[in-house]
mmCIF file of C-alpha atoms and ligand atoms in Angstrom:
data_model
loop_
_atom_site.group_PDB
_atom_site.id
_atom_site.type_symbol
_atom_site.label_atom_id
_atom_site.label_comp_id
_atom_site.label_asym_id
_atom_site.label_seq_id
_atom_site.Cartn_x
_atom_site.Cartn_y
_atom_site.Cartn_z
ATOM 1 C CA UNK A 29 43.865 180.458 152.716
ATOM 2 C CA UNK A 30 42.027 177.285 154.170
ATOM 3 C CA UNK A 31 43.920 174.674 155.050
ATOM 4 C CA UNK A 32 43.272 171.054 156.113
ATOM 5 C CA UNK A 33 44.997 169.905 158.741
ATOM 6 C CA UNK A 34 45.689 165.764 158.598
ATOM 7 C CA UNK A 35 47.793 164.038 161.082
ATOM 8 C CA UNK A 36 48.199 159.996 162.067
ATOM 9 C CA UNK A 37 46.171 158.670 158.483
ATOM 10 C CA UNK A 38 48.283 155.576 159.939
ATOM 11 C CA UNK A 39 47.549 153.815 156.497
ATOM 12 C CA UNK A 40 44.218 153.897 156.932
ATOM 13 C CA UNK A 41 42.691 154.622 153.389
ATOM 14 C CA UNK A 42 39.247 154.934 154.549
ATOM 15 C CA UNK A 43 39.523 156.913 157.392
ATOM 16 C CA UNK A 44 41.005 158.755 155.004
ATOM 17 C CA UNK A 45 38.904 159.359 151.934
ATOM 18 C CA UNK A 46 36.280 159.714 154.441
ATOM 19 C CA UNK A 47 38.077 163.030 155.691
ATOM 20 C CA UNK A 48 38.421 164.007 152.348
ATOM 21 C CA UNK A 49 34.343 164.106 151.395
ATOM 22 C CA UNK A 50 34.009 165.747 154.719
ATOM 23 C CA UNK A 51 35.859 168.596 154.287
ATOM 24 C CA UNK A 52 35.805 168.584 150.443
ATOM 25 C CA UNK A 53 34.811 172.399 149.495
ATOM 26 C CA UNK A 54 36.302 174.374 152.779
ATOM 27 C CA UNK A 55 40.210 173.571 151.982
ATOM 28 C CA UNK A 56 42.627 175.123 149.701
ATOM 29 C CA UNK A 57 45.845 173.378 150.655
ATOM 30 C CA UNK A 58 46.569 170.444 152.671
ATOM 31 C CA UNK A 59 49.440 169.848 155.907
ATOM 32 C CA UNK A 60 50.150 166.710 157.351
ATOM 33 C CA UNK A 61 51.764 166.141 160.816
ATOM 34 C CA UNK A 62 52.980 162.672 160.118
ATOM 35 C CA UNK A 63 52.233 159.093 160.844
ATOM 36 C CA UNK A 64 50.970 158.141 157.486
ATOM 37 C CA UNK A 65 51.939 154.733 157.798
ATOM 38 C CA UNK A 66 52.296 152.230 160.677
ATOM 39 C CA UNK A 67 49.133 150.051 162.140
ATOM 40 C CA UNK A 68 46.931 150.339 158.917
ATOM 41 C CA UNK A 69 47.125 147.716 155.590
ATOM 42 C CA UNK A 70 46.967 150.739 153.070
ATOM 43 C CA UNK A 71 51.069 152.012 153.128
ATOM 44 C CA UNK A 72 51.135 152.129 149.498
ATOM 45 C CA UNK A 73 48.050 154.003 148.736
ATOM 46 C CA UNK A 74 48.193 156.652 151.469
ATOM 47 C CA UNK A 75 51.579 157.611 151.115
ATOM 48 C CA UNK A 76 50.520 157.852 147.231
ATOM 49 C CA UNK A 77 47.855 159.973 147.538
ATOM 50 C CA UNK A 78 50.040 162.256 150.736
ATOM 51 C CA UNK A 79 52.838 162.617 147.787
ATOM 52 C CA UNK A 80 50.392 164.090 145.079
ATOM 53 C CA UNK A 81 48.274 165.948 147.164
ATOM 54 C CA UNK A 82 49.573 167.440 150.773
ATOM 55 C CA UNK A 83 51.924 170.810 149.881
ATOM 56 C CA UNK A 84 53.803 169.639 153.401
ATOM 57 C CA UNK A 85 54.125 166.450 155.141
ATOM 58 C CA UNK A 86 56.155 165.674 158.150
ATOM 59 C CA UNK A 87 57.659 162.617 159.061
ATOM 60 C CA UNK A 88 56.398 160.950 162.514
ATOM 61 C CA UNK A 89 57.619 158.565 164.466
ATOM 62 C CA UNK A 90 55.947 155.623 163.514
ATOM 63 C CA UNK A 91 57.363 156.688 159.865
ATOM 64 C CA UNK A 92 60.720 157.043 160.979
ATOM 65 C CA UNK A 93 60.452 153.277 162.055
ATOM 66 C CA UNK A 94 58.787 152.146 158.698
ATOM 67 C CA UNK A 95 61.596 153.775 157.106
ATOM 68 C CA UNK A 96 64.583 151.978 159.728
ATOM 69 C CA UNK A 97 65.575 155.545 160.197
ATOM 70 C CA UNK A 98 64.501 154.515 164.573
ATOM 71 C CA UNK A 99 65.297 151.949 167.426
ATOM 72 C CA UNK A 100 62.537 150.046 167.376
ATOM 73 C CA UNK A 101 63.541 148.849 170.852
ATOM 74 C CA UNK A 102 61.148 151.629 172.249
ATOM 75 C CA UNK A 103 58.102 149.887 170.465
ATOM 76 C CA UNK A 104 55.564 148.120 171.863
ATOM 77 C CA UNK A 105 55.288 144.899 170.270
ATOM 78 C CA UNK A 106 52.611 145.466 168.046
ATOM 79 C CA UNK A 107 53.864 148.595 167.348
ATOM 80 C CA UNK A 108 56.654 147.064 165.827
ATOM 81 C CA UNK A 109 55.291 144.163 164.176
ATOM 82 C CA UNK A 110 52.839 146.720 162.115
ATOM 83 C CA UNK A 111 56.242 149.290 161.426
ATOM 84 C CA UNK A 112 58.087 145.341 159.971
ATOM 85 C CA UNK A 113 55.070 144.308 158.123
ATOM 86 C CA UNK A 114 54.581 148.262 156.452
ATOM 87 C CA UNK A 115 58.185 148.361 155.815
ATOM 88 C CA UNK A 116 57.968 144.862 153.807
ATOM 89 C CA UNK A 117 54.965 146.152 151.623
ATOM 90 C CA UNK A 118 56.620 149.801 150.953
ATOM 91 C CA UNK A 119 57.272 150.179 147.225
ATOM 92 C CA UNK A 120 60.724 151.087 146.342
ATOM 93 C CA UNK A 121 59.859 155.206 145.614
ATOM 94 C CA UNK A 122 57.183 155.198 148.980
ATOM 95 C CA UNK A 123 59.663 154.109 151.023
ATOM 96 C CA UNK A 124 61.957 156.416 149.486
ATOM 97 C CA UNK A 125 59.732 159.120 150.113
ATOM 98 C CA UNK A 126 58.903 158.226 153.944
ATOM 99 C CA UNK A 127 62.362 157.642 154.828
ATOM 100 C CA UNK A 128 63.164 161.453 153.448
ATOM 101 C CA UNK A 129 60.633 163.069 154.376
ATOM 102 C CA UNK A 130 61.509 166.216 156.725
ATOM 103 C CA UNK A 131 61.307 166.331 160.665
ATOM 104 C CA UNK A 132 60.055 168.786 162.341
ATOM 105 C CA UNK A 133 58.325 171.342 163.415
ATOM 106 C CA UNK A 134 58.442 173.112 160.102
ATOM 107 C CA UNK A 135 57.017 176.193 159.729
ATOM 108 C CA UNK A 136 54.468 177.073 156.993
ATOM 109 C CA UNK A 137 53.452 180.323 154.630
ATOM 110 C CA UNK A 138 55.984 182.031 157.231
ATOM 111 C CA UNK A 139 53.204 181.945 159.534
ATOM 112 C CA UNK A 140 52.352 179.252 161.381
ATOM 113 C CA UNK A 141 54.398 175.733 162.226
ATOM 114 C CA UNK A 142 53.723 172.352 162.565
ATOM 115 C CA UNK A 143 55.288 169.316 163.960
ATOM 116 C CA UNK A 144 54.272 166.193 165.176
ATOM 117 C CA UNK A 145 55.227 165.517 168.606
ATOM 118 C CA UNK A 146 56.372 168.340 170.291
ATOM 119 C CA UNK A 147 58.802 171.605 169.721
ATOM 120 C CA UNK A 148 61.315 169.823 171.538
ATOM 121 C CA UNK A 149 61.394 165.830 169.974
ATOM 122 C CA UNK A 150 58.960 163.817 167.126
ATOM 123 C CA UNK A 151 58.818 161.580 169.671
ATOM 124 C CA UNK A 152 57.598 163.527 173.061
ATOM 125 C CA UNK A 153 54.144 163.431 173.802
ATOM 126 C CA UNK A 154 51.836 166.649 174.531
ATOM 127 C CA UNK A 155 48.646 164.990 176.592
ATOM 128 C CA UNK A 156 48.323 168.145 179.852
ATOM 129 C CA UNK A 157 49.100 171.494 180.375
ATOM 130 C CA UNK A 158 51.777 169.777 182.737
ATOM 131 C CA UNK A 159 53.490 168.780 179.061
ATOM 132 C CA UNK A 160 52.988 172.161 176.931
ATOM 133 C CA UNK A 161 54.159 173.984 179.442
ATOM 134 C CA UNK A 162 57.247 172.042 179.406
ATOM 135 C CA UNK A 163 57.953 173.336 175.938
ATOM 136 C CA UNK A 164 56.815 176.921 176.119
ATOM 137 C CA UNK A 165 60.448 177.968 175.953
ATOM 138 C CA UNK A 166 60.527 176.451 172.958
ATOM 139 C CA UNK A 167 57.911 177.564 170.567
ATOM 140 C CA UNK A 168 58.783 180.086 168.770
ATOM 141 C CA UNK A 169 55.106 180.615 166.763
ATOM 142 C CA UNK A 170 52.057 181.441 168.004
ATOM 143 C CA UNK A 171 49.790 178.946 166.245
ATOM 144 C CA UNK A 172 51.629 175.375 166.022
ATOM 145 C CA UNK A 173 49.537 172.231 164.571
ATOM 146 C CA UNK A 174 50.930 169.184 166.612
ATOM 147 C CA UNK A 175 50.372 165.139 166.454
ATOM 148 C CA UNK A 176 51.375 161.846 167.910
ATOM 149 C CA UNK A 177 48.958 161.345 170.858
ATOM 150 C CA UNK A 178 45.936 160.970 168.365
ATOM 151 C CA UNK A 179 44.288 163.316 170.615
ATOM 152 C CA UNK A 180 42.094 165.828 169.106
ATOM 153 C CA UNK A 181 41.605 169.155 171.431
ATOM 154 C CA UNK A 182 44.278 172.112 171.182
ATOM 155 C CA UNK A 183 46.160 174.364 174.517
ATOM 156 C CA UNK A 184 45.475 178.055 174.630
ATOM 157 C CA UNK A 185 48.359 180.298 176.309
ATOM 158 C CA UNK A 186 47.694 183.172 177.905
ATOM 159 C CA UNK A 187 50.813 185.484 179.783
ATOM 160 C CA UNK A 188 52.483 181.977 180.129
ATOM 161 C CA UNK A 189 49.657 180.162 181.623
ATOM 162 C CA UNK A 190 48.631 177.335 179.506
ATOM 163 C CA UNK A 191 45.095 176.302 179.368
ATOM 164 C CA UNK A 192 42.909 173.035 178.009
ATOM 165 C CA UNK A 193 40.559 174.697 175.479
ATOM 166 C CA UNK A 194 37.462 172.313 174.497
ATOM 167 C CA UNK A 195 35.390 173.892 172.015
ATOM 168 C CA UNK A 196 35.033 172.188 168.687
ATOM 169 C CA UNK A 197 35.032 175.386 167.084
ATOM 170 C CA UNK A 198 37.978 178.133 168.036
ATOM 171 C CA UNK A 199 38.519 182.198 166.997
ATOM 172 C CA UNK A 200 41.996 183.219 167.342
ATOM 173 C CA UNK A 201 42.781 185.790 169.558
ATOM 174 C CA UNK A 202 45.879 188.373 169.561
ATOM 175 C CA UNK A 203 47.882 188.385 172.673
ATOM 176 C CA UNK A 204 47.574 184.706 173.575
ATOM 177 C CA UNK A 205 49.305 180.911 171.435
ATOM 178 C CA UNK A 206 47.987 177.900 170.164
ATOM 179 C CA UNK A 207 48.770 174.558 170.316
ATOM 180 C CA UNK A 208 46.270 172.796 168.029
ATOM 181 C CA UNK A 209 45.937 168.408 167.329
ATOM 182 C CA UNK A 210 43.727 167.672 164.312
ATOM 183 C CA UNK A 211 43.080 164.203 165.687
ATOM 184 C CA UNK A 212 44.376 161.383 164.481
ATOM 185 C CA UNK A 213 42.810 160.306 160.687
ATOM 186 C CA UNK A 214 43.427 156.912 160.781
ATOM 187 C CA UNK A 215 43.415 155.443 164.481
ATOM 188 C CA UNK A 216 41.908 158.132 166.985
ATOM 189 C CA UNK A 217 42.470 157.412 171.151
ATOM 190 C CA UNK A 218 40.035 160.053 172.305
ATOM 191 C CA UNK A 219 36.672 157.471 172.474
ATOM 192 C CA UNK A 220 35.691 158.714 169.779
ATOM 193 C CA UNK A 221 35.502 156.091 166.609
ATOM 194 C CA UNK A 222 35.057 159.089 164.104
ATOM 195 C CA UNK A 223 38.442 159.993 161.869
ATOM 196 C CA UNK A 224 39.393 163.370 162.609
ATOM 197 C CA UNK A 225 40.673 166.358 160.983
ATOM 198 C CA UNK A 226 40.946 170.354 161.100
ATOM 199 C CA UNK A 227 40.494 173.202 159.078
ATOM 200 C CA UNK A 228 42.375 176.700 159.601
ATOM 201 C CA UNK A 229 41.589 179.204 158.286
ATOM 202 C CA UNK A 230 43.858 182.324 157.827
ATOM 203 C CA UNK A 231 42.237 185.108 157.023
ATOM 204 C CA UNK A 232 38.943 184.410 159.128
ATOM 205 C CA UNK A 233 41.234 183.388 161.870
ATOM 206 C CA UNK A 234 39.036 180.621 162.712
ATOM 207 C CA UNK A 235 39.985 176.207 163.401
ATOM 208 C CA UNK A 236 37.186 174.177 163.063
ATOM 209 C CA UNK A 237 37.831 170.246 164.788
ATOM 210 C CA UNK A 238 35.589 167.973 163.174
ATOM 211 C CA UNK A 239 35.085 163.984 162.883
ATOM 212 C CA UNK A 240 33.606 162.095 160.466
ATOM 213 C CA UNK A 241 32.254 158.297 160.178
ATOM 214 C CA UNK A 242 33.917 156.397 158.297
ATOM 215 C CA UNK A 243 34.003 152.583 156.778
ATOM 216 C CA UNK A 244 35.365 150.907 160.036
ATOM 217 C CA UNK A 245 34.394 147.163 159.108
ATOM 218 C CA UNK A 246 36.337 147.862 155.705
ATOM 219 C CA UNK A 247 39.705 148.934 157.262
ATOM 220 C CA UNK A 248 39.364 146.370 159.916
ATOM 221 C CA UNK A 249 38.470 142.840 157.584
ATOM 222 C CA UNK A 250 41.741 144.286 155.963
ATOM 223 C CA UNK A 251 43.800 144.522 159.046
ATOM 224 C CA UNK A 252 42.995 140.906 159.728
ATOM 225 C CA UNK A 253 43.366 139.669 155.720
ATOM 226 C CA UNK A 254 46.826 141.106 156.042
ATOM 227 C CA UNK A 255 48.137 139.211 158.902
ATOM 228 C CA UNK A 256 48.242 141.979 160.979
ATOM 229 C CA UNK A 257 47.736 141.956 164.814
ATOM 230 C CA UNK A 258 43.974 141.535 165.651
ATOM 231 C CA UNK A 259 44.130 144.503 167.900
ATOM 232 C CA UNK A 260 44.896 147.017 166.133
ATOM 233 C CA UNK A 261 41.756 146.343 163.999
ATOM 234 C CA UNK A 262 39.114 145.809 167.511
ATOM 235 C CA UNK A 263 40.700 149.270 169.021
ATOM 236 C CA UNK A 264 39.231 151.160 165.732
ATOM 237 C CA UNK A 265 35.889 150.464 167.299
ATOM 238 C CA UNK A 266 36.453 151.929 170.275
ATOM 239 C CA UNK A 267 38.778 154.517 169.558
ATOM 240 C CA UNK A 268 40.970 153.835 172.092
HETATM 241 ZN ZN1 ZN B 311 50.297 158.251 165.376
#
């Protein structure tokens, strides 16, 4: 089975459609690690697409906030404004879908798992090896995909030691565990503005981390036209 792994689309329709075009023919199923909405100007379009096309979706912290299920005290003012705007835009059906998204981690086909933040907390950031070392006791599977940081990359765990894994192409080894972040489709923060995703081939036991350019000017224009904070448009250029 070949899985297209998406995370942190953040209502960016142009980035999502660019990823789908770039990955066309290389996957059988689609999985989504959360944050469908928040920040971007196309929450209904993106949510509708996810409802129709993703095999499994888990919720992210922004989905939770936009659905009114989170205390927004912990959100910065820009994220809060975007969440309030998104909640006001989502139609009833899409809002219901976002509100009812399952909290991760979720086991996929009895073989691996997807989650938004960490295995312990969907709001927890796994940024470095120390963060990953702190949650090793809660990792039940040898392969986990996560999002939330908007940073594409992977961690390899061998003999209880965590190593960063910088290659774009990963061949899964026996007796090792992997935590893989496909990166953010709609708002990358790893100094690369291009939309990010991953393909996992469970037969070959390989993972490819991929990037594709998209029409960022169109996305920025929509964000500004929607009256969302302009920083949400301009940060897309730098991928930060
Ligand atoms: Zn996110």
